[in-house]
Coordinates of C-alpha atoms in Angstrom, one line a residue:
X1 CA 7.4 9.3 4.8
X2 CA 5.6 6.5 6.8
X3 CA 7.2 3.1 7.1
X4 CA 5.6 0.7 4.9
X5 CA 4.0 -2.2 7.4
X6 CA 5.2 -5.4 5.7
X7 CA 3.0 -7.5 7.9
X8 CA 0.3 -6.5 5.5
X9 CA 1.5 -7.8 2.5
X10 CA 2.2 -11.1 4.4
X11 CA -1.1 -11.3 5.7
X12 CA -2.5 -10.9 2.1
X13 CA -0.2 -13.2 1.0
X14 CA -1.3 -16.2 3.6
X15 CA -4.7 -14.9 2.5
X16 CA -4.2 -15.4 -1.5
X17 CA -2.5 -18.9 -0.8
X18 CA -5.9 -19.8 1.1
X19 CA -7.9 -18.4 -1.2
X20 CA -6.3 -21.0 -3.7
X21 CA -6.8 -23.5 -1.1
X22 CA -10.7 -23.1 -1.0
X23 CA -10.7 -23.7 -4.6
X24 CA -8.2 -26.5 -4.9
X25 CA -9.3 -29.1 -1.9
X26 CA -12.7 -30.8 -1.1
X27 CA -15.1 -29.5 1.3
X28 CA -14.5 -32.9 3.6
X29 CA -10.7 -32.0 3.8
X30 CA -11.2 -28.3 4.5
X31 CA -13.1 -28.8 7.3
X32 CA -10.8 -31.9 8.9
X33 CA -7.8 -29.2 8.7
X34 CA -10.0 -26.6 10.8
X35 CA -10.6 -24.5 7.8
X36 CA -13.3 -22.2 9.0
X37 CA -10.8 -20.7 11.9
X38 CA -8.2 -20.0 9.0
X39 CA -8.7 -20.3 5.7
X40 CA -12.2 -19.6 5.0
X41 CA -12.1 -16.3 6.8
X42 CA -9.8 -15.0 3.9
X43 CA -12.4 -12.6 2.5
X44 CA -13.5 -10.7 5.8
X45 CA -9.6 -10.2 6.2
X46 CA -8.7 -8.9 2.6
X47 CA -12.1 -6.5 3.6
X48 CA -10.8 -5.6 7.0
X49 CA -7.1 -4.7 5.3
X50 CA -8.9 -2.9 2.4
X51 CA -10.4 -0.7 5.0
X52 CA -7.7 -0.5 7.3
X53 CA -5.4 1.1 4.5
X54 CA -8.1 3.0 2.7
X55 CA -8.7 4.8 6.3
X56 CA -4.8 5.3 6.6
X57 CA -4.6 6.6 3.2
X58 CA -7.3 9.0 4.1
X59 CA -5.7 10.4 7.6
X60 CA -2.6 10.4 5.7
X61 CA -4.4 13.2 3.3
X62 CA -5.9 15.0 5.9
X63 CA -9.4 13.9 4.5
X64 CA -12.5 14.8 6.9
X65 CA -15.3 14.7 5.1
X66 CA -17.1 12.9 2.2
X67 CA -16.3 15.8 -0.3
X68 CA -12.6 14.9 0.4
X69 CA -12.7 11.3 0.0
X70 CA -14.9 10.7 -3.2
X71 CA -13.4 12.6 -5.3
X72 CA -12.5 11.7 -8.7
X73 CA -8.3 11.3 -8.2
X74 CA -10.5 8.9 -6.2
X75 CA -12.4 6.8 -8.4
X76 CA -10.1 7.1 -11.1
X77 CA -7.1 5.2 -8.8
X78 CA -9.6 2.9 -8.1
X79 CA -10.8 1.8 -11.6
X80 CA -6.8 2.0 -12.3
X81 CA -5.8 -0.2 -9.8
X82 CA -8.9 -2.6 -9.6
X83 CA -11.1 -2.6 -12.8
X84 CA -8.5 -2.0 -15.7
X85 CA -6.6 -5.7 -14.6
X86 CA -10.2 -7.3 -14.1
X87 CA -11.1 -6.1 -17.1
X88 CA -7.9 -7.5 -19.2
X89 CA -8.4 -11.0 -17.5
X90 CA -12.4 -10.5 -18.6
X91 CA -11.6 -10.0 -22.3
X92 CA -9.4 -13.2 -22.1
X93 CA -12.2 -15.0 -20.6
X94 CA -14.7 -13.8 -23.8
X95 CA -12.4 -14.7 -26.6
X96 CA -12.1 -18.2 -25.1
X97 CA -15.9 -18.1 -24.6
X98 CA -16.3 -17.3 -28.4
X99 CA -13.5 -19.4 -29.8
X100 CA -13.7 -22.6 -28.0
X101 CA -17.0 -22.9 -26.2
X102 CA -18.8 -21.7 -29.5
X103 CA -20.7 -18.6 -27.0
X104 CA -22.7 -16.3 -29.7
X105 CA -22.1 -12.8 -28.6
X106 CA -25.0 -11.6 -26.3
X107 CA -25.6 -9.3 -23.6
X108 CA -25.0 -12.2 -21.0
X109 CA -21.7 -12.0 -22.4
X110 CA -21.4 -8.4 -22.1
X111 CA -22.9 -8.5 -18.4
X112 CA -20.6 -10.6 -17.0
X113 CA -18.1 -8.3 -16.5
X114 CA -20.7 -6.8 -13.9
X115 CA -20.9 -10.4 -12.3
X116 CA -17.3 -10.0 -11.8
X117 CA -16.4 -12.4 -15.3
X118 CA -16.3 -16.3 -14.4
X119 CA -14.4 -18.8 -12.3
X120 CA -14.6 -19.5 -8.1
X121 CA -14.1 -16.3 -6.3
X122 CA -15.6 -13.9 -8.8
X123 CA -18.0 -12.2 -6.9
X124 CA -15.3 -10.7 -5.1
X125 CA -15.1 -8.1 -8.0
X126 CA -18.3 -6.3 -7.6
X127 CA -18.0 -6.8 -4.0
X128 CA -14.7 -5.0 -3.8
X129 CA -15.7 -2.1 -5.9
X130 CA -19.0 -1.5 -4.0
X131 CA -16.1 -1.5 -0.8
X132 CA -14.3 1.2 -2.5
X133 CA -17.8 3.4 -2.9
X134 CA -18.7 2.8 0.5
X135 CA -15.3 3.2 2.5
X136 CA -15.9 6.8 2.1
X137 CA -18.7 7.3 3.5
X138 CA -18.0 4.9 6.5
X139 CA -14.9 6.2 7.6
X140 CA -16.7 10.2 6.9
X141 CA -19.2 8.9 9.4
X142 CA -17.2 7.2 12.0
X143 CA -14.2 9.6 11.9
X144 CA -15.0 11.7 15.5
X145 CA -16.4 8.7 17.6
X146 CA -15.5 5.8 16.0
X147 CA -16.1 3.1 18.8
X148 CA -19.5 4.5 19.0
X149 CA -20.5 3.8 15.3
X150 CA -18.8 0.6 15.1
X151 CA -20.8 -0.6 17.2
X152 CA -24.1 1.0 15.7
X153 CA -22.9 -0.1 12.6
X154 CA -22.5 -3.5 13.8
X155 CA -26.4 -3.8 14.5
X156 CA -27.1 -2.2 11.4
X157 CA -25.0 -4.8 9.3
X158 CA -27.1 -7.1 11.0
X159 CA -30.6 -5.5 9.8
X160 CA -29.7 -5.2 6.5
X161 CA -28.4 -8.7 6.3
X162 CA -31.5 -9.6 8.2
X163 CA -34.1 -7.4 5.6
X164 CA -32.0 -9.4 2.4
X165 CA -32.9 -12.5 3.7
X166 CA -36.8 -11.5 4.9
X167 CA -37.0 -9.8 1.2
X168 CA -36.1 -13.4 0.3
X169 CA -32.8 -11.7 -2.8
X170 CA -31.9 -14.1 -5.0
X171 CA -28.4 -16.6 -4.1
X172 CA -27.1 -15.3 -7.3
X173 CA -27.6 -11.7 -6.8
X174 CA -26.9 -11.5 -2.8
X175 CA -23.6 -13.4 -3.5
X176 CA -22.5 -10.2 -5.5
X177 CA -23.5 -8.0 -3.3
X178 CA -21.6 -6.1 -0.3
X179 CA -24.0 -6.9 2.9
X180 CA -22.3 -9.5 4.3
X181 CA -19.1 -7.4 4.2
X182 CA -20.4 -4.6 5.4
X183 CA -19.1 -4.8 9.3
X184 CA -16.0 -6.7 8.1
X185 CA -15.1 -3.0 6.3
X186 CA -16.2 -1.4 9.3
X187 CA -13.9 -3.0 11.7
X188 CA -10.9 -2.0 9.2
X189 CA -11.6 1.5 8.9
X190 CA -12.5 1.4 12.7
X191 CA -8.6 -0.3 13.0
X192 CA -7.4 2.7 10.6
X193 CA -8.5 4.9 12.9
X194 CA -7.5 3.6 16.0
X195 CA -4.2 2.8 15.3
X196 CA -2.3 1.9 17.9
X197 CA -4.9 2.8 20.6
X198 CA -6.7 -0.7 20.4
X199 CA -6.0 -3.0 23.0
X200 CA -5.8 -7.3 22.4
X201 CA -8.1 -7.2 25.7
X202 CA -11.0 -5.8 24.4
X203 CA -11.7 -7.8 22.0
X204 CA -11.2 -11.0 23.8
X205 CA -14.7 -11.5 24.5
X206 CA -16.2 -10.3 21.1
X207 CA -13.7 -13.3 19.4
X208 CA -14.8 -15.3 22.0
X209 CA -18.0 -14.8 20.5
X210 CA -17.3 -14.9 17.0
X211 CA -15.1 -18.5 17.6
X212 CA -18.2 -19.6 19.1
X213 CA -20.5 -18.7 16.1
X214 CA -18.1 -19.9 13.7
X215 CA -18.0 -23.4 15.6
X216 CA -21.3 -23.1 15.6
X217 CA -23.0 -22.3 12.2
X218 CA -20.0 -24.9 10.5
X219 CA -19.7 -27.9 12.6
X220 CA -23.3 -28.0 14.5
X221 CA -25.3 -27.0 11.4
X222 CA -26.9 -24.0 14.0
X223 CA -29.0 -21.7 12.0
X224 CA -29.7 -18.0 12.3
X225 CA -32.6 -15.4 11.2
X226 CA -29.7 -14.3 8.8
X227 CA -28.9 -16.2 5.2
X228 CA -27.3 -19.6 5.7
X229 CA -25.3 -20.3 2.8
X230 CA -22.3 -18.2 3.4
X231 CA -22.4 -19.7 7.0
X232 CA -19.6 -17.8 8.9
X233 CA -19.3 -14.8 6.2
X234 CA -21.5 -12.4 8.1
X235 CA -20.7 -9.9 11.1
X236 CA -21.2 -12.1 13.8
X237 CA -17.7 -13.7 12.8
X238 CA -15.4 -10.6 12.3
X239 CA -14.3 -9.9 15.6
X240 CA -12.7 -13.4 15.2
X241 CA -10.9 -12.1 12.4
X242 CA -9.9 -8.4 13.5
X243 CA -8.3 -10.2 16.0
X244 CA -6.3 -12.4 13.8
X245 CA -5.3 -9.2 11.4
X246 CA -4.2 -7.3 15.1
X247 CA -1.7 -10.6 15.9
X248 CA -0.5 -10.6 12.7
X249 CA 0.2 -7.0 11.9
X250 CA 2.5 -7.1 14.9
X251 CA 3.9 -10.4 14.4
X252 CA 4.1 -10.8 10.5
X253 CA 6.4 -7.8 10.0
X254 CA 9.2 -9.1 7.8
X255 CA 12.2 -6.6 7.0
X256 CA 12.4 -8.2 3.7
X257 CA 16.2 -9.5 4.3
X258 CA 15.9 -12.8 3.0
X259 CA 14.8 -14.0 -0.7
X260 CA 11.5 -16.1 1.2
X261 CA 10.5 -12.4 3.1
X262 CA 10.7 -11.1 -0.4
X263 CA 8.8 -13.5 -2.1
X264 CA 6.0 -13.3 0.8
X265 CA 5.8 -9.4 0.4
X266 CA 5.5 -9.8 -3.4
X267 CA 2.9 -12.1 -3.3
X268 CA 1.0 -10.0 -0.9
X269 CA 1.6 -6.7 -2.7
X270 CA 0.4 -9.0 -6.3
X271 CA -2.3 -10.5 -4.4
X272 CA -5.4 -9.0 -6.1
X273 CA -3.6 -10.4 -9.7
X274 CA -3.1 -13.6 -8.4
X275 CA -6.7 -13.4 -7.3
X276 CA -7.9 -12.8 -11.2
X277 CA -5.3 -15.2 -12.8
X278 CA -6.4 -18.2 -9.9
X279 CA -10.1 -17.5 -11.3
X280 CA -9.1 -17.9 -14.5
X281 CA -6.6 -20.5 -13.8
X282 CA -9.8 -22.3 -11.8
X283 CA -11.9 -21.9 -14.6
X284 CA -10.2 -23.1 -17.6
X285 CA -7.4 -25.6 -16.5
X286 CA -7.4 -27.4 -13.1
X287 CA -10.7 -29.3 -14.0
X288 CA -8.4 -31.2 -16.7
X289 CA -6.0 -32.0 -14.8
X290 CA -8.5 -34.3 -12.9
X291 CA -6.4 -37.3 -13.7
X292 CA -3.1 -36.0 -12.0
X293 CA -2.1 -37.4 -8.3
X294 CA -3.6 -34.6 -6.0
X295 CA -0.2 -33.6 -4.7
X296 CA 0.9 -32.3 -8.3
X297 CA -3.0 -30.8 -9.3
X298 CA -2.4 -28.9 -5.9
X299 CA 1.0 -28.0 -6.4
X300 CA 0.1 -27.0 -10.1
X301 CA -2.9 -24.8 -8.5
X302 CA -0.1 -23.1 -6.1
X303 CA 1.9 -22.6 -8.4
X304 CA 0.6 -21.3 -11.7
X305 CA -1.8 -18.9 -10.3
X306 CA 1.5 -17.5 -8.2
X307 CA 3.7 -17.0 -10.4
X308 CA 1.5 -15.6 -13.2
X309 CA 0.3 -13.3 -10.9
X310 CA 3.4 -12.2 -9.9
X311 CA 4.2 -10.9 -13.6
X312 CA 1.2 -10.1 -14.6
X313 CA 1.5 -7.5 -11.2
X314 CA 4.8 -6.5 -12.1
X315 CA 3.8 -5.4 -16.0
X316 CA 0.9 -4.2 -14.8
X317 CA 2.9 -2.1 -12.7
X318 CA 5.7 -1.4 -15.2
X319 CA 2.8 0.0 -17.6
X320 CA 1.6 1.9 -15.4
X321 CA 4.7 4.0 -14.1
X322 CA 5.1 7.2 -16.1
X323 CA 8.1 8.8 -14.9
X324 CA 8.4 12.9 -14.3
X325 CA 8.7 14.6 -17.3
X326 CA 11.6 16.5 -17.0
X327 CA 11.2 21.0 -17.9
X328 CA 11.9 21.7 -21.1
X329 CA 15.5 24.0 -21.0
X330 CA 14.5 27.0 -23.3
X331 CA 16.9 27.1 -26.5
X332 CA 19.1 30.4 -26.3
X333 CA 18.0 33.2 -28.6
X334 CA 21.1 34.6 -31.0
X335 CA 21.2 37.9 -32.3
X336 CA 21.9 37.9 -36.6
X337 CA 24.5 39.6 -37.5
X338 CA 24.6 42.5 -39.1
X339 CA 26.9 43.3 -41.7

């Protein structure tokens, strides 16, 4: 059995703790604590993980081809482990919607849930399940010379971000939509893959490179021929990133010892609750508390979100466990007597 890599679940947990962050503190203060080296490249990193352990979790299965990754055990984890606690948090968002905001019921309503339901952060929904069709097919495609197409894919990231923003797509529907993301899930199935066998010092210069871009498009306003709204989120920035999942996967590795390492590994392994109980949290309560000192609306943010994500993980989980069933032991046959 391989050794579970805590240093992921920490890294998702620094990540969910950012991601609260973003919603909880003004733009102005963000960007006077250095945010865009940190804590707004939380996405691209919970990408780059997602495609780091999906291509693991594929190697580990022996899986070479697309027939052997898309398969329906396939999809079927996925909605499980992605769409059925979405969806509970989604239902909870339309009965407020009905009862309190006086919402008629409508196909708005109804297509929502494809929108990812409401609150900051929601596209992250459809983005993630468009990740888990197209994992397959990257890491199928990338598999024998991996360095080769993640480089090629790279440039192609880079023409279909370019042909969304030529085609001139909607903010609303491009902010739903997986292009952006596209190399970030490359580079993690590309890490997958190459476990082990990359080294820091080749990607020094393509961080290099993505630092300077993401000092670039965020502090100096510098425009590209690529959509401008979602500044650093687009391939340019990633190798930035990889590297800071690389350091952190070898330096983030608690045994889980202590209460705190525990509480950091659950909070990364619960981090995708957390994520749907902050949007909801985001949506419904923290604008009234508006009134409150920031130090307690922040700490209320932190908190809340955490630690209802935390159970609402661990039932989900709970549920969700069916144990073995255990073989039947046949009932002994007895002759009748005869008299």
């Amino acid at each position: 059995m391989t050794k579970r890599n805590n240093a992921i679940d920490v890294l998702k947990a620094l990540a969910i703790v950012s991601v609260i962050l973003i919603h909880a503190l003004p733009d102005s203060k963000l960007y006077t604590i250095l945010a865009p080296y940190y804590i707004w490249q939380t996405v691209p990193m919970f990408i780059i993980l997602f495609g780091y352990n999906s291509a693991q979790s594929f190697m580990r299965k022996g899986n070479t081809t697309l027939k052997d990754t898309m398969t329906l055990d396939y999809i079927m984890n996925k909605v499980k482990r992605l769409l059925v606690p979405f969806g509970l948090i989604w239902l909870l968002q339309i009965i407020v919607q009905l009862t309190f905001y006086d919402r008629d019921p409508s196909l708005s309503l109804l297509f929502s849930f494809v929108r990812g339901g409401y609150g900051p952060g929601s596209y992250f929904i459809p983005m993630i399940i468009q990740a888990s069709l197209l994992v397959p097919i990257i890491y199928s495609v990338m598999r024998v010379h991996p360095t080769k197409w993640m480089t090629a894919l790279f440039f192609i990231s880079l023409m279909i971000d370019l042909a969304a923003y030529q085609l001139d797509i909607s903010g609303s529907l491009y902010r739903l939509l997986i292009i952006r993301h596209i190399f970030s899930l490359t580079l993690g199935v590309w890490l997958g893959l190459l476990k082990g066998k990359i080294k820091l010092k080749w990607l020094i210069v393509p961080a290099l490179f993505s630092f300077i871009y993401i000092t670039a498009v965020h502090y100096f306003n510098w425009g590209m021929i690529i959509e401008e709204y979602w500044h650093s989120q687009h391939a340019p920035s990633y190798f930035y990133v990889l590297l800071l999942v690389i350091l952190g996967m070898k330096g983030l590795n608690l045994n889980g010892d202590s209460r705190l390492s525990r509480l950091f590994i659950l909070t990364g392994q619960a981090s995708y609750h957390i994520f749907l109980v902050q949007m909801l949290y985001f949506w419904l309560i923290h604008d009234q508390l508006t009134n409150l000192p920031e130090a307690i609306s922040l700490s209320l943010a932190l908190i809340v979100p955490i630690i209802t994500g935390w159970g609402y993980y661990l039932l989900n989980k709970r549920i969700a466990f069916k144990p073995k069933k255990l073989p039947l032991t046949p009932r002994p046959k007895y002759k009748r007597k005869t008299a």
